[in-house]
Amino acid sequence: MLFRSGSQGHPVPVINGHLQEEGAQYRASLAVDPAAADGSKSLRIDLSRAYPDPTLTRFERTLTLRPDGDLEISDDFEFSKSPGALQEIFTTYLPCEKEGDGVRIGGTEGMVLKSKQPGSFAVELHEVDSPCAPEDKTLRRIVFTPADLKARMALGFADRKSTRLNSSHANISYAVFCLKK
């Protein structure tokens, strides 16, 4: 398993210390976009109501699957004022090590999560005690924290080639974060 949850069962940000809440009043809405001319397919998830943070006015996640198997994830945020804290969090049982501005997951044949703009994210690795972890596995938490928080931000993530169903991870896959002002 490459990734596990970052917030209650799936990888979503922690915003101003808040996890995504449970319950009908915090549910997201989904919209599937028609296939683009290049064959890409997109799913938009409006998570604006998913957090109990009064400064969060808009949060939309878009997942785009490209015909070549690349998956792109874009998080677009709007706040009534600059957020105090925002973290993109991923967890995995695979070995991880910091590599430059990113993290290598799964050893030399694995993938690399890295910032597209050097210095735009602080990257931390943590080993976590988890009662849900299999007996012989260590849960690792990967935390990307934007260096510059704004009232309007877009954070992007792309997982190239590792999302293909028949991928053996024989080649290094790259994941990219970028921060747009």
Short mmCIF file of C-alpha atoms in Angstrom, two decimals:
data_model
loop_
_atom_site.label_atom_id
_atom_site.label_comp_id
_atom_site.label_asym_id
_atom_site.label_seq_id
_atom_site.Cartn_x
_atom_site.Cartn_y
_atom_site.Cartn_z
CA MET A 1 0.00 0.00 0.00
CA LEU A 2 1.52 3.29 -1.09
CA PHE A 3 -0.58 5.81 0.86
CA ARG A 4 -2.95 5.70 3.80
CA SER A 5 -5.08 8.42 5.24
CA GLY A 6 -4.04 11.89 6.32
CA SER A 7 -7.34 12.95 7.92
CA GLN A 8 -9.98 10.44 9.00
CA GLY A 9 -9.58 7.89 6.22
CA HIS A 10 -8.26 9.84 3.24
CA PRO A 11 -5.48 12.31 2.37
CA VAL A 12 -6.90 15.78 2.93
CA PRO A 13 -5.23 18.81 4.51
CA VAL A 14 -5.21 19.89 8.11
CA ILE A 15 -6.44 23.51 8.10
CA ASN A 16 -5.74 25.77 11.09
CA GLY A 17 -5.39 22.65 13.22
CA HIS A 18 -8.75 21.23 12.05
CA LEU A 19 -9.24 17.82 10.49
CA GLN A 20 -12.12 17.21 8.12
CA GLU A 21 -15.17 16.69 10.35
CA GLU A 22 -17.63 13.79 10.31
CA GLY A 23 -21.36 14.13 9.83
CA ALA A 24 -23.88 15.20 7.20
CA GLN A 25 -23.34 18.93 7.80
CA TYR A 26 -19.66 18.48 6.79
CA ARG A 27 -20.21 16.41 3.66
CA ALA A 28 -18.58 17.26 0.37
CA SER A 29 -20.32 17.56 -2.98
CA LEU A 30 -19.03 15.84 -6.11
CA ALA A 31 -19.14 16.79 -9.77
CA VAL A 32 -17.79 14.73 -12.65
CA ASP A 33 -16.62 16.80 -15.59
CA PRO A 34 -17.13 15.48 -19.12
CA ALA A 35 -14.01 14.01 -20.74
CA ALA A 36 -11.74 16.72 -22.13
CA ALA A 37 -10.60 16.81 -25.75
CA ASP A 38 -7.30 15.19 -24.74
CA GLY A 39 -9.16 12.30 -23.06
CA SER A 40 -8.57 13.50 -19.49
CA LYS A 41 -11.32 12.89 -16.95
CA SER A 42 -11.88 15.11 -13.90
CA LEU A 43 -13.72 14.85 -10.61
CA ARG A 44 -14.31 18.02 -8.58
CA ILE A 45 -14.94 17.76 -4.85
CA ASP A 46 -16.24 20.81 -3.00
CA LEU A 47 -14.90 20.49 0.56
CA SER A 48 -15.81 24.03 1.64
CA ARG A 49 -18.20 22.76 4.35
CA ALA A 50 -15.96 19.88 5.47
CA TYR A 51 -14.01 21.87 8.06
CA PRO A 52 -15.27 23.72 11.15
CA ASP A 53 -13.00 26.68 10.37
CA PRO A 54 -14.91 29.96 9.98
CA THR A 55 -12.08 31.54 7.91
CA LEU A 56 -12.32 28.86 5.18
CA THR A 57 -14.71 30.21 2.53
CA ARG A 58 -13.85 27.86 -0.37
CA PHE A 59 -11.95 24.58 -0.77
CA GLU A 60 -12.22 22.62 -3.99
CA ARG A 61 -10.15 19.55 -4.83
CA THR A 62 -9.90 18.47 -8.46
CA LEU A 63 -8.62 15.03 -9.43
CA THR A 64 -7.69 14.69 -13.10
CA LEU A 65 -6.79 11.34 -14.66
CA ARG A 66 -4.79 11.77 -17.86
CA PRO A 67 -4.93 9.22 -20.70
CA ASP A 68 -1.32 8.19 -19.97
CA GLY A 69 -2.26 7.25 -16.37
CA ASP A 70 -0.91 10.37 -14.65
CA LEU A 71 -3.07 11.63 -11.78
CA GLU A 72 -3.10 15.32 -10.90
CA ILE A 73 -4.63 16.67 -7.70
CA SER A 74 -5.23 20.39 -7.28
CA ASP A 75 -6.43 22.00 -4.04
CA ASP A 76 -7.84 25.53 -4.41
CA PHE A 77 -8.40 27.46 -1.18
CA GLU A 78 -9.98 30.79 -0.27
CA PHE A 79 -9.97 32.16 3.27
CA SER A 80 -11.47 35.33 4.73
CA LYS A 81 -7.94 36.03 6.01
CA SER A 82 -4.60 34.25 5.64
CA PRO A 83 -4.74 30.90 7.44
CA GLY A 84 -2.59 30.40 10.52
CA ALA A 85 -1.61 26.87 9.47
CA LEU A 86 -2.10 24.51 6.55
CA GLN A 87 -0.55 21.08 6.03
CA GLU A 88 -0.87 18.49 3.27
CA ILE A 89 -0.38 15.10 4.93
CA PHE A 90 0.23 11.64 3.51
CA THR A 91 0.91 8.40 5.37
CA THR A 92 2.45 5.17 4.15
CA TYR A 93 3.91 1.91 5.45
CA LEU A 94 6.68 2.05 2.84
CA PRO A 95 10.17 3.24 3.79
CA CYS A 96 10.67 7.01 3.35
CA GLU A 97 13.68 9.27 3.28
CA LYS A 98 14.14 12.97 2.64
CA GLU A 99 15.72 13.70 -0.71
CA GLY A 100 16.48 17.35 -1.48
CA ASP A 101 13.17 19.27 -1.37
CA GLY A 102 11.14 16.07 -1.34
CA VAL A 103 10.68 12.57 0.02
CA ARG A 104 11.51 9.24 -1.63
CA ILE A 105 8.89 6.62 -0.84
CA GLY A 106 9.50 2.91 -1.32
CA GLY A 107 13.26 2.90 -1.89
CA THR A 108 15.12 3.33 -5.18
CA GLU A 109 12.29 1.79 -7.24
CA GLY A 110 9.61 3.92 -5.56
CA MET A 111 8.29 7.39 -6.18
CA VAL A 112 9.42 10.87 -5.15
CA LEU A 113 7.17 13.54 -3.62
CA LYS A 114 8.82 16.87 -4.18
CA SER A 115 8.16 20.56 -4.41
CA LYS A 116 8.06 21.99 -7.92
CA GLN A 117 9.27 25.31 -6.52
CA PRO A 118 12.30 24.73 -4.27
CA GLY A 119 11.76 26.24 -0.84
CA SER A 120 7.98 26.57 -1.25
CA PHE A 121 7.29 23.78 1.28
CA ALA A 122 8.84 22.56 4.50
CA VAL A 123 8.92 18.76 4.51
CA GLU A 124 8.82 16.63 7.66
CA LEU A 125 8.88 12.86 8.17
CA HIS A 126 7.50 11.20 11.30
CA GLU A 127 7.19 7.58 12.40
CA VAL A 128 3.84 7.13 14.10
CA ASP A 129 2.63 4.54 16.59
CA SER A 130 -0.69 3.31 15.23
CA PRO A 131 -2.94 0.62 16.69
CA CYS A 132 -4.19 0.01 13.13
CA ALA A 133 -0.72 -0.73 11.71
CA PRO A 134 0.05 -4.35 10.82
CA GLU A 135 2.40 -5.98 13.33
CA ASP A 136 5.48 -5.85 11.08
CA LYS A 137 4.86 -2.35 9.63
CA THR A 138 5.81 1.15 10.72
CA LEU A 139 3.42 3.95 9.80
CA ARG A 140 5.22 6.98 8.36
CA ARG A 141 3.66 10.43 8.17
CA ILE A 142 4.81 12.85 5.45
CA VAL A 143 3.91 16.49 6.11
CA PHE A 144 4.20 19.26 3.49
CA THR A 145 3.74 22.75 4.96
CA PRO A 146 3.58 25.75 2.58
CA ALA A 147 6.25 28.33 3.42
CA ASP A 148 3.93 31.22 2.50
CA LEU A 149 0.25 31.23 3.49
CA LYS A 150 -2.17 33.51 1.63
CA ALA A 151 -5.92 34.12 1.73
CA ARG A 152 -6.10 32.60 -1.80
CA MET A 153 -3.89 29.61 -2.65
CA ALA A 154 -3.70 26.67 -5.02
CA LEU A 155 -1.64 23.63 -4.08
CA GLY A 156 -1.03 21.06 -6.80
CA PHE A 157 0.07 17.43 -6.65
CA ALA A 158 0.82 15.12 -9.57
CA ASP A 159 1.58 11.41 -9.39
CA ARG A 160 3.12 10.45 -12.67
CA LYS A 161 3.03 6.84 -13.82
CA SER A 162 2.56 5.28 -10.37
CA THR A 163 -1.23 5.51 -10.70
CA ARG A 164 -1.32 3.12 -13.64
CA LEU A 165 -3.12 -0.06 -12.68
CA ASN A 166 -0.43 -2.25 -14.21
CA SER A 167 2.50 -0.28 -12.75
CA SER A 168 5.19 -2.39 -11.15
CA HIS A 169 7.05 0.71 -9.92
CA ALA A 170 10.07 -0.46 -11.89
CA ASN A 171 10.78 3.16 -12.70
CA ILE A 172 10.82 6.12 -10.36
CA SER A 173 7.53 7.96 -10.28
CA TYR A 174 7.41 11.64 -9.41
CA ALA A 175 4.85 13.57 -7.44
CA VAL A 176 4.99 17.35 -7.54
CA PHE A 177 3.62 20.02 -5.22
CA CYS A 178 3.40 23.61 -6.40
CA LEU A 179 2.15 26.76 -4.72
CA LYS A 180 0.48 29.43 -6.86
CA LYS A 181 -0.11 32.94 -5.57
#
